[in-house]
GROMACS .gro file of N, CA, C and O in nm:
model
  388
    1UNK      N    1  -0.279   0.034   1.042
    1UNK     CA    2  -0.242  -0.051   0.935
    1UNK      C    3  -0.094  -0.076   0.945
    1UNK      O    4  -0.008   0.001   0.901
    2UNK      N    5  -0.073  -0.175   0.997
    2UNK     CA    6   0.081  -0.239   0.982
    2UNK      C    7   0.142  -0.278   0.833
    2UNK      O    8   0.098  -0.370   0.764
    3UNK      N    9   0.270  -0.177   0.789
    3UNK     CA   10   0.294  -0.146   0.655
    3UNK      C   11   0.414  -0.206   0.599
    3UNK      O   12   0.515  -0.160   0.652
    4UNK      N   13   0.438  -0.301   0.503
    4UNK     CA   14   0.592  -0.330   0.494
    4UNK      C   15   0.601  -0.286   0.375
    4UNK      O   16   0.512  -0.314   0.295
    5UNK      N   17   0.729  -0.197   0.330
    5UNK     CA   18   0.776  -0.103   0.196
    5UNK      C   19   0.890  -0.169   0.150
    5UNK      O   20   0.943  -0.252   0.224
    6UNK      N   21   0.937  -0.145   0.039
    6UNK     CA   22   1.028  -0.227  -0.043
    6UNK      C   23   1.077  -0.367   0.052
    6UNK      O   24   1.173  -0.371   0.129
    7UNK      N   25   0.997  -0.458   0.028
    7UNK     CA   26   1.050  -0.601   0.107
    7UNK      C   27   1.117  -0.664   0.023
    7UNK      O   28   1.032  -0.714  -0.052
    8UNK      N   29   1.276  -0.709  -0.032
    8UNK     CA   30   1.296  -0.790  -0.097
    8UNK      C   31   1.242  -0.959   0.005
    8UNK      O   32   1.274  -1.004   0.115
    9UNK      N   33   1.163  -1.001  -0.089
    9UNK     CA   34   1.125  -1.185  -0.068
    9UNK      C   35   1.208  -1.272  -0.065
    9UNK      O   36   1.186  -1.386  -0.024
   10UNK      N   37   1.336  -1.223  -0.115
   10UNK     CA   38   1.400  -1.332  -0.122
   10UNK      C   39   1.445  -1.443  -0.046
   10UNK      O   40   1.489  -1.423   0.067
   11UNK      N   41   1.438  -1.574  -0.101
   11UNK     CA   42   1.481  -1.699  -0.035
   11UNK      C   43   1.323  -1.778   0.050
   11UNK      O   44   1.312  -1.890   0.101
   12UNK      N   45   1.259  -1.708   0.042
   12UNK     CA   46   1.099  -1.745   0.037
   12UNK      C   47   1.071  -1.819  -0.050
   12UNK      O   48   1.040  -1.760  -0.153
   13UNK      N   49   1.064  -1.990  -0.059
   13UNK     CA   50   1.043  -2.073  -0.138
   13UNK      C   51   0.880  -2.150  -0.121
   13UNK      O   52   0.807  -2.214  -0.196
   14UNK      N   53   0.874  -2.116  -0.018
   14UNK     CA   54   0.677  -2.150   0.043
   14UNK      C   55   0.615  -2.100  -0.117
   14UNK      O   56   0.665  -2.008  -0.182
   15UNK      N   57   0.492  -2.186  -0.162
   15UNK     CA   58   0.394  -2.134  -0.205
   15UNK      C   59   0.297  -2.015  -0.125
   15UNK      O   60   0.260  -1.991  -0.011
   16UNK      N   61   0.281  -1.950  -0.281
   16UNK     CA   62   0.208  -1.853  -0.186
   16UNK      C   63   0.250  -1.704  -0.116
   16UNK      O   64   0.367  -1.670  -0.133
   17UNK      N   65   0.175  -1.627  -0.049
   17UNK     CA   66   0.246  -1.512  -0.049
   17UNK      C   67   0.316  -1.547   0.086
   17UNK      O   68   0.276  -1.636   0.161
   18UNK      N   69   0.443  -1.454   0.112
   18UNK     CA   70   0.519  -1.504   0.194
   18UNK      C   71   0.426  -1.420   0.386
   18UNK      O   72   0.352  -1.324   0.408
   19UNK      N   73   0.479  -1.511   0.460
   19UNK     CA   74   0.400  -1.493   0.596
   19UNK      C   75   0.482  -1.349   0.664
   19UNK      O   76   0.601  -1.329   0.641
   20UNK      N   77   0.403  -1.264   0.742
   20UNK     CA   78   0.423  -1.102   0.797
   20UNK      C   79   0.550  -1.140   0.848
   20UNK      O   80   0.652  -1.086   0.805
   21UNK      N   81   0.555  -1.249   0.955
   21UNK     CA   82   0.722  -1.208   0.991
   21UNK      C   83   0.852  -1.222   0.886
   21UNK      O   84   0.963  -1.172   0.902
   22UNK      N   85   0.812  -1.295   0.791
   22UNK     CA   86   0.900  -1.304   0.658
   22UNK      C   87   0.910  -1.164   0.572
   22UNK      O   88   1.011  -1.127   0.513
   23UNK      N   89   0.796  -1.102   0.576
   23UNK     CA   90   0.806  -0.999   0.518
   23UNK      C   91   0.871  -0.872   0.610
   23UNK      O   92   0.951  -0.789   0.567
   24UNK      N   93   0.811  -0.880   0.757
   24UNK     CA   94   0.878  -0.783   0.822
   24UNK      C   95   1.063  -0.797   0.833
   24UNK      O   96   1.147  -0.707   0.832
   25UNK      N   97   1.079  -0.937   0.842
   25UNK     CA   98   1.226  -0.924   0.865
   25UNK      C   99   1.305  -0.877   0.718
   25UNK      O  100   1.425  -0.878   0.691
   26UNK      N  101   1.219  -0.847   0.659
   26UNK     CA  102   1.305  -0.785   0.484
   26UNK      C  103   1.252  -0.665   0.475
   26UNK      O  104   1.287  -0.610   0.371
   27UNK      N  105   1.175  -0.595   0.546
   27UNK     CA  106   1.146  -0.476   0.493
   27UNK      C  107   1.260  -0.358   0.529
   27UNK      O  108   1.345  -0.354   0.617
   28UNK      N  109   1.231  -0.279   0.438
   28UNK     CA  110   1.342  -0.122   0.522
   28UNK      C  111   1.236  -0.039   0.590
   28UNK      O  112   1.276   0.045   0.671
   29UNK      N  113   1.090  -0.052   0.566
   29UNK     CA  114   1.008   0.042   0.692
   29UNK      C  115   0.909  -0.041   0.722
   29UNK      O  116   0.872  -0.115   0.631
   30UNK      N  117   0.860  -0.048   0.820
   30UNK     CA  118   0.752  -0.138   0.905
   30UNK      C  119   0.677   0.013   0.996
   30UNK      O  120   0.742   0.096   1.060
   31UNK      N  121   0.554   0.010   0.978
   31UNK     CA  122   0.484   0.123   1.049
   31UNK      C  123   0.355   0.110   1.086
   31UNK      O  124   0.301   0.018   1.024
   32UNK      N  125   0.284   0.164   1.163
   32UNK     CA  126   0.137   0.179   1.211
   32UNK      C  127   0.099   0.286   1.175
   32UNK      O  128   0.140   0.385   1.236
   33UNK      N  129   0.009   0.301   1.068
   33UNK     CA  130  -0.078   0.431   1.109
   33UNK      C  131  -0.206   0.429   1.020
   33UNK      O  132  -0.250   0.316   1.000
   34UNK      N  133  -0.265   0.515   0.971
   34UNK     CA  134  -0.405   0.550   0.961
   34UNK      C  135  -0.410   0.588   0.772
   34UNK      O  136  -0.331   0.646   0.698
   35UNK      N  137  -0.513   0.536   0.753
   35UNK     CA  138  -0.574   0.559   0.610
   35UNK      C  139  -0.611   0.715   0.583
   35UNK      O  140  -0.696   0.764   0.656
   36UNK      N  141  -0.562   0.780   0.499
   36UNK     CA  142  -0.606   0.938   0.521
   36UNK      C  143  -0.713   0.975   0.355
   36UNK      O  144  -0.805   1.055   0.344
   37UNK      N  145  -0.661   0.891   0.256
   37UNK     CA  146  -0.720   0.925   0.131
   37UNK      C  147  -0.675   0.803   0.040
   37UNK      O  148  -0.564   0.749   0.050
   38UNK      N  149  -0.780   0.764  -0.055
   38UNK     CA  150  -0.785   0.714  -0.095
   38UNK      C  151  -0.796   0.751  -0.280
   38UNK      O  152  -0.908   0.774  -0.325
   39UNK      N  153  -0.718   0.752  -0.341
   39UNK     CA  154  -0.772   0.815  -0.527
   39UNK      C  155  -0.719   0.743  -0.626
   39UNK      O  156  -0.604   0.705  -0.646
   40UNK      N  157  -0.826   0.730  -0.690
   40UNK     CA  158  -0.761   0.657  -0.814
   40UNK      C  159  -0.743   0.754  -0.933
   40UNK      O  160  -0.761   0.876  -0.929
   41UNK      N  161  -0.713   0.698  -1.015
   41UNK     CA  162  -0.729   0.765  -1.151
   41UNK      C  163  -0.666   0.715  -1.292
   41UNK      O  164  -0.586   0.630  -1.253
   42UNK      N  165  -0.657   0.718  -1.425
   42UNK     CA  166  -0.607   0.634  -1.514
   42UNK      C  167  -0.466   0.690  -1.517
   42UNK      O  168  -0.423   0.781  -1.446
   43UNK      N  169  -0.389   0.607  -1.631
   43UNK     CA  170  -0.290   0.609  -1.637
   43UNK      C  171  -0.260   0.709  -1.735
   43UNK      O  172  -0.361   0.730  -1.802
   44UNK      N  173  -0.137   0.797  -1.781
   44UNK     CA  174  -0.105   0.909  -1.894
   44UNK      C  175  -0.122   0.870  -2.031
   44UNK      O  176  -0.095   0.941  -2.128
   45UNK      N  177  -0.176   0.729  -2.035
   45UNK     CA  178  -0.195   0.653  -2.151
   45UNK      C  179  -0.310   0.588  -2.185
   45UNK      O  180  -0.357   0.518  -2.274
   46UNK      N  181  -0.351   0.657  -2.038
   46UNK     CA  182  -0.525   0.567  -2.026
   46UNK      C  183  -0.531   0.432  -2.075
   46UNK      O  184  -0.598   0.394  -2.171
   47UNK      N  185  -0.445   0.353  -1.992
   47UNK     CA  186  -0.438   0.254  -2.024
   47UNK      C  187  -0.409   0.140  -1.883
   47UNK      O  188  -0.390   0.020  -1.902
   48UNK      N  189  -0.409   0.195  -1.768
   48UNK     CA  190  -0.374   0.160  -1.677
   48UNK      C  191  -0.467   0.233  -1.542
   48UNK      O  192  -0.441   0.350  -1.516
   49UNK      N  193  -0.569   0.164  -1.461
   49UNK     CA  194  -0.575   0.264  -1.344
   49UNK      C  195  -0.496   0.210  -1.206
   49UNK      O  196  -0.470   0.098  -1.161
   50UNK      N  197  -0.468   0.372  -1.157
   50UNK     CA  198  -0.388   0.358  -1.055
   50UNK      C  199  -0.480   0.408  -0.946
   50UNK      O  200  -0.581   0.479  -0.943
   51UNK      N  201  -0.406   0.343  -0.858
   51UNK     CA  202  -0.472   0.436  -0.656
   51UNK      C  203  -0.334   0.466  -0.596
   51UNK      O  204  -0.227   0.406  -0.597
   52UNK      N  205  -0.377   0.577  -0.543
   52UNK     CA  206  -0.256   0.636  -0.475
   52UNK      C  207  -0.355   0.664  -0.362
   52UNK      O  208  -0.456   0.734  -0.363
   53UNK      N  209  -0.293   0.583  -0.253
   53UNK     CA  210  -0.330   0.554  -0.098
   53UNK      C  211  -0.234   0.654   0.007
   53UNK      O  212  -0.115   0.625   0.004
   54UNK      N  213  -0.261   0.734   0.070
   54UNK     CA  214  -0.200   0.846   0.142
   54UNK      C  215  -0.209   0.786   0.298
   54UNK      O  216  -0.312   0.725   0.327
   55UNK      N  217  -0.121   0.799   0.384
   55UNK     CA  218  -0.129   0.780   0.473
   55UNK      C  219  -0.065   0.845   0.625
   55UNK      O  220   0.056   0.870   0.625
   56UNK      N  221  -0.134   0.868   0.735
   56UNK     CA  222  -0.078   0.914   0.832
   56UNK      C  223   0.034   0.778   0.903
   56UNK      O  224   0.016   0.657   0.911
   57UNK      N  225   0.134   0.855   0.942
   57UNK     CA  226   0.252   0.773   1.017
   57UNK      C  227   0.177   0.775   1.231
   57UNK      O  228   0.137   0.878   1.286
   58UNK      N  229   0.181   0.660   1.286
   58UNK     CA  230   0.103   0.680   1.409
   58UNK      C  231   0.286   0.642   1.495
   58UNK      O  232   0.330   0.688   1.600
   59UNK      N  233   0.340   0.560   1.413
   59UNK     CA  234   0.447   0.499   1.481
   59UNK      C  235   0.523   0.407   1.373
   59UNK      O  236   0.478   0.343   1.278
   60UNK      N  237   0.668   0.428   1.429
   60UNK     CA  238   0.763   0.358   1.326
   60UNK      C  239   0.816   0.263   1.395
   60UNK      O  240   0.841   0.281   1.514
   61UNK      N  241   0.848   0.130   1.327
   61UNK     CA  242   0.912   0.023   1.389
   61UNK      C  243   1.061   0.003   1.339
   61UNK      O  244   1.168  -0.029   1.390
   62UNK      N  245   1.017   0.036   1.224
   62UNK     CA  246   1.183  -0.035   1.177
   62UNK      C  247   1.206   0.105   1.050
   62UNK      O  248   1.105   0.157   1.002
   63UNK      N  249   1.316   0.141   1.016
   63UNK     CA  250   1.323   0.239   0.915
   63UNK      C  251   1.306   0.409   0.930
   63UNK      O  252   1.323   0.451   1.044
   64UNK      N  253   1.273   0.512   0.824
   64UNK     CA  254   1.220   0.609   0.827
   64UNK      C  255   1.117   0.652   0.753
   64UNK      O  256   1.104   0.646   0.631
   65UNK      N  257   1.049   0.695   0.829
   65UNK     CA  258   0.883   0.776   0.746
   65UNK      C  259   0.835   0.866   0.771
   65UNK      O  260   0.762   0.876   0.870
   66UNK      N  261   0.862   0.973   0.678
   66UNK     CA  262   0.794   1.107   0.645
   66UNK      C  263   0.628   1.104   0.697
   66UNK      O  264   0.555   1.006   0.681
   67UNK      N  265   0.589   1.220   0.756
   67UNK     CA  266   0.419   1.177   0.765
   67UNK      C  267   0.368   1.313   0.655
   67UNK      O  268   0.428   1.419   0.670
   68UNK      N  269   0.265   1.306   0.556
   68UNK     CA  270   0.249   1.196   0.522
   68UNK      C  271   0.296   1.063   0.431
   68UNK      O  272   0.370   1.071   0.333
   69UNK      N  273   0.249   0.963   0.473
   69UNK     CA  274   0.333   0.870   0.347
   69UNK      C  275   0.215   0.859   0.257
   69UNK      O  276   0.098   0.877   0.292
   70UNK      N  277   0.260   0.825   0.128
   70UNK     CA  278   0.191   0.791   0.004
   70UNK      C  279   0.232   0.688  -0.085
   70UNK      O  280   0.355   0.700  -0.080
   71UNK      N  281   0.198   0.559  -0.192
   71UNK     CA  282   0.207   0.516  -0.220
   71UNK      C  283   0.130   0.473  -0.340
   71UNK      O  284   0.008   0.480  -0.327
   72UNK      N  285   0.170   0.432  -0.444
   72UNK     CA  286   0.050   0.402  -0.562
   72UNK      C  287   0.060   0.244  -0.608
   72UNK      O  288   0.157   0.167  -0.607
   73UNK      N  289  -0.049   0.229  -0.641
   73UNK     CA  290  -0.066   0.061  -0.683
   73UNK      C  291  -0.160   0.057  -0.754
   73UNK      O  292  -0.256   0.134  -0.754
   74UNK      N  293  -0.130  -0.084  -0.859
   74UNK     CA  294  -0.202  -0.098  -0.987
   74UNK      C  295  -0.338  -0.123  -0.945
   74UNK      O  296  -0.333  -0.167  -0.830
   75UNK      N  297  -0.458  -0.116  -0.987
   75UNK     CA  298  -0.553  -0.123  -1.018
   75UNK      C  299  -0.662  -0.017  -0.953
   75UNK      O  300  -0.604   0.072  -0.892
   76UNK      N  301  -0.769  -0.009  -0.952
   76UNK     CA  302  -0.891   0.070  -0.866
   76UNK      C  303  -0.972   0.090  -0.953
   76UNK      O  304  -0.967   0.025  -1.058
   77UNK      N  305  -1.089   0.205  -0.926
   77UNK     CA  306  -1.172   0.243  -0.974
   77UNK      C  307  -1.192   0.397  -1.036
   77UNK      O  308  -1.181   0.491  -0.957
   78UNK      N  309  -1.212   0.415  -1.134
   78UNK     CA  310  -1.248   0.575  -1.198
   78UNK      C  311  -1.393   0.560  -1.288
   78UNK      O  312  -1.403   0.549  -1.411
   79UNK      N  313  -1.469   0.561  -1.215
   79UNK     CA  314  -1.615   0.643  -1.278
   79UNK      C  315  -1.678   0.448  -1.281
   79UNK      O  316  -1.624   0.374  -1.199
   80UNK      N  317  -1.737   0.414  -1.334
   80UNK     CA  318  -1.802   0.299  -1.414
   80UNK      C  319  -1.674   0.130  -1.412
   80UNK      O  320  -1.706   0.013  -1.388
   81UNK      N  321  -1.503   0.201  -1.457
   81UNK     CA  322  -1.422   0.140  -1.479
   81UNK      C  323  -1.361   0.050  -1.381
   81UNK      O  324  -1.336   0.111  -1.277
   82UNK      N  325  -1.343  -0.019  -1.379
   82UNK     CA  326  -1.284  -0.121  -1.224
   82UNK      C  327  -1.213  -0.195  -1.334
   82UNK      O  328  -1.247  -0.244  -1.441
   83UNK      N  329  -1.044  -0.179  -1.229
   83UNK     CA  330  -0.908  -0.277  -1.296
   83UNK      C  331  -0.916  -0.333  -1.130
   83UNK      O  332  -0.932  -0.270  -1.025
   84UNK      N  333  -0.900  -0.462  -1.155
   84UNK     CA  334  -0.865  -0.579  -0.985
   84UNK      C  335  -0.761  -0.658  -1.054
   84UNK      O  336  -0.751  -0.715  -1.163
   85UNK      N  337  -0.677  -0.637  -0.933
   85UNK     CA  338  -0.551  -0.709  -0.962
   85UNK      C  339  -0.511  -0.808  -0.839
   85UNK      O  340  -0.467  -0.756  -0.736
   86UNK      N  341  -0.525  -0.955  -0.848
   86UNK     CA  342  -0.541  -1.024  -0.765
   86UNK      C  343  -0.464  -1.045  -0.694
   86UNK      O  344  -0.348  -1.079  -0.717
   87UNK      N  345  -0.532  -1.023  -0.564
   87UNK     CA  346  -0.441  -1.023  -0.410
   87UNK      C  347  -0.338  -0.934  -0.371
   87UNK      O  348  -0.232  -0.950  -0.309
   88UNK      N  349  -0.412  -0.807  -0.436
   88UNK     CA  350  -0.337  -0.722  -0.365
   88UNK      C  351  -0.454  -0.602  -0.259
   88UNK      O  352  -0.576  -0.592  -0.250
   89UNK      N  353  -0.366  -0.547  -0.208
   89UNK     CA  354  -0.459  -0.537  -0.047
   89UNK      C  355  -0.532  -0.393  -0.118
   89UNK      O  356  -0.493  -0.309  -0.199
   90UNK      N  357  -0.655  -0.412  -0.042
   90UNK     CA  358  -0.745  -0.278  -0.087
   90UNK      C  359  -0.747  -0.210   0.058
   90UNK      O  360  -0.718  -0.250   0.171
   91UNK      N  361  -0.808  -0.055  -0.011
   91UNK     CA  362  -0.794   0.019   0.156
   91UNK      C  363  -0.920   0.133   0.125
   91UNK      O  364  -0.977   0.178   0.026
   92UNK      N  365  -0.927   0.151   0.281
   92UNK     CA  366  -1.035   0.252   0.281
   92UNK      C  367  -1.021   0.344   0.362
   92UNK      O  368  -1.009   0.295   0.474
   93UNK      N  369  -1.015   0.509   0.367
   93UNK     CA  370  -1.022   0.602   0.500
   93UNK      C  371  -1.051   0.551   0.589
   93UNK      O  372  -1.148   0.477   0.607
   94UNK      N  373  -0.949   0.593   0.675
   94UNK     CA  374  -0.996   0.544   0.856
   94UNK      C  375  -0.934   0.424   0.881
   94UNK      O  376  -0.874   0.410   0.987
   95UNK      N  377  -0.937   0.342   0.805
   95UNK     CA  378  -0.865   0.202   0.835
   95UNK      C  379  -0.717   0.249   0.883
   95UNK      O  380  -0.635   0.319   0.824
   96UNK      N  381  -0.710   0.184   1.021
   96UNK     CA  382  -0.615   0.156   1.093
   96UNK      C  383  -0.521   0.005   1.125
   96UNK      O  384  -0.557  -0.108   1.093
   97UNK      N  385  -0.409   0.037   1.189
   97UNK     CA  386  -0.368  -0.083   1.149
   97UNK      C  387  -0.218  -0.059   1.194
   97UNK      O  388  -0.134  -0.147   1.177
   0.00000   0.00000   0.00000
């Protein structure tokens, strides 16, 4: 899974989400590696669910990365409940990249 972390967008005036080499040339880490866990769970207010996506580092391009890396993002699933938050990327163990 090819990864870009804090990308400022800026100066990206295209509709739409901005294209990988736009995003790679703004990121501070660009990386390859592997899906290790996947969890959601609600928010301390139960009002929000989150996924926190864990990941193995295979190779770094640009930046530094701890292995493992982890990251959380709005929406997922806990029990029955599904929050989707549009167009943002979903993941699954094993997925590489």
């Amino acid at each position: 899974m090819l990864s870009l972390v804090e990308c400022a967008a800026a100066g990206v005036t295209a509709p739409g989400p901005p294209a990988l080499e736009q995003l790679a040339c703004c990121a501070d880490l660009v990386f390859l590696g592997k899906v290790t866990r996947v969890t959601a769970a609600w928010n301390a207010a139960h009002t929000n669910i989150l996924t926190r996506i864990e990941l193995d580092v295979a190779e770094v391009f640009r930046g530094r990365a701890e292995a493992p890396l982890a990251f959380t993002q709005l929406g997922g699933q806990v029990g029955d409940e599904i929050s989707v938050i549009g167009g943002a990327a979903r993941f699954q163990p094993g997925e590489r990249g």
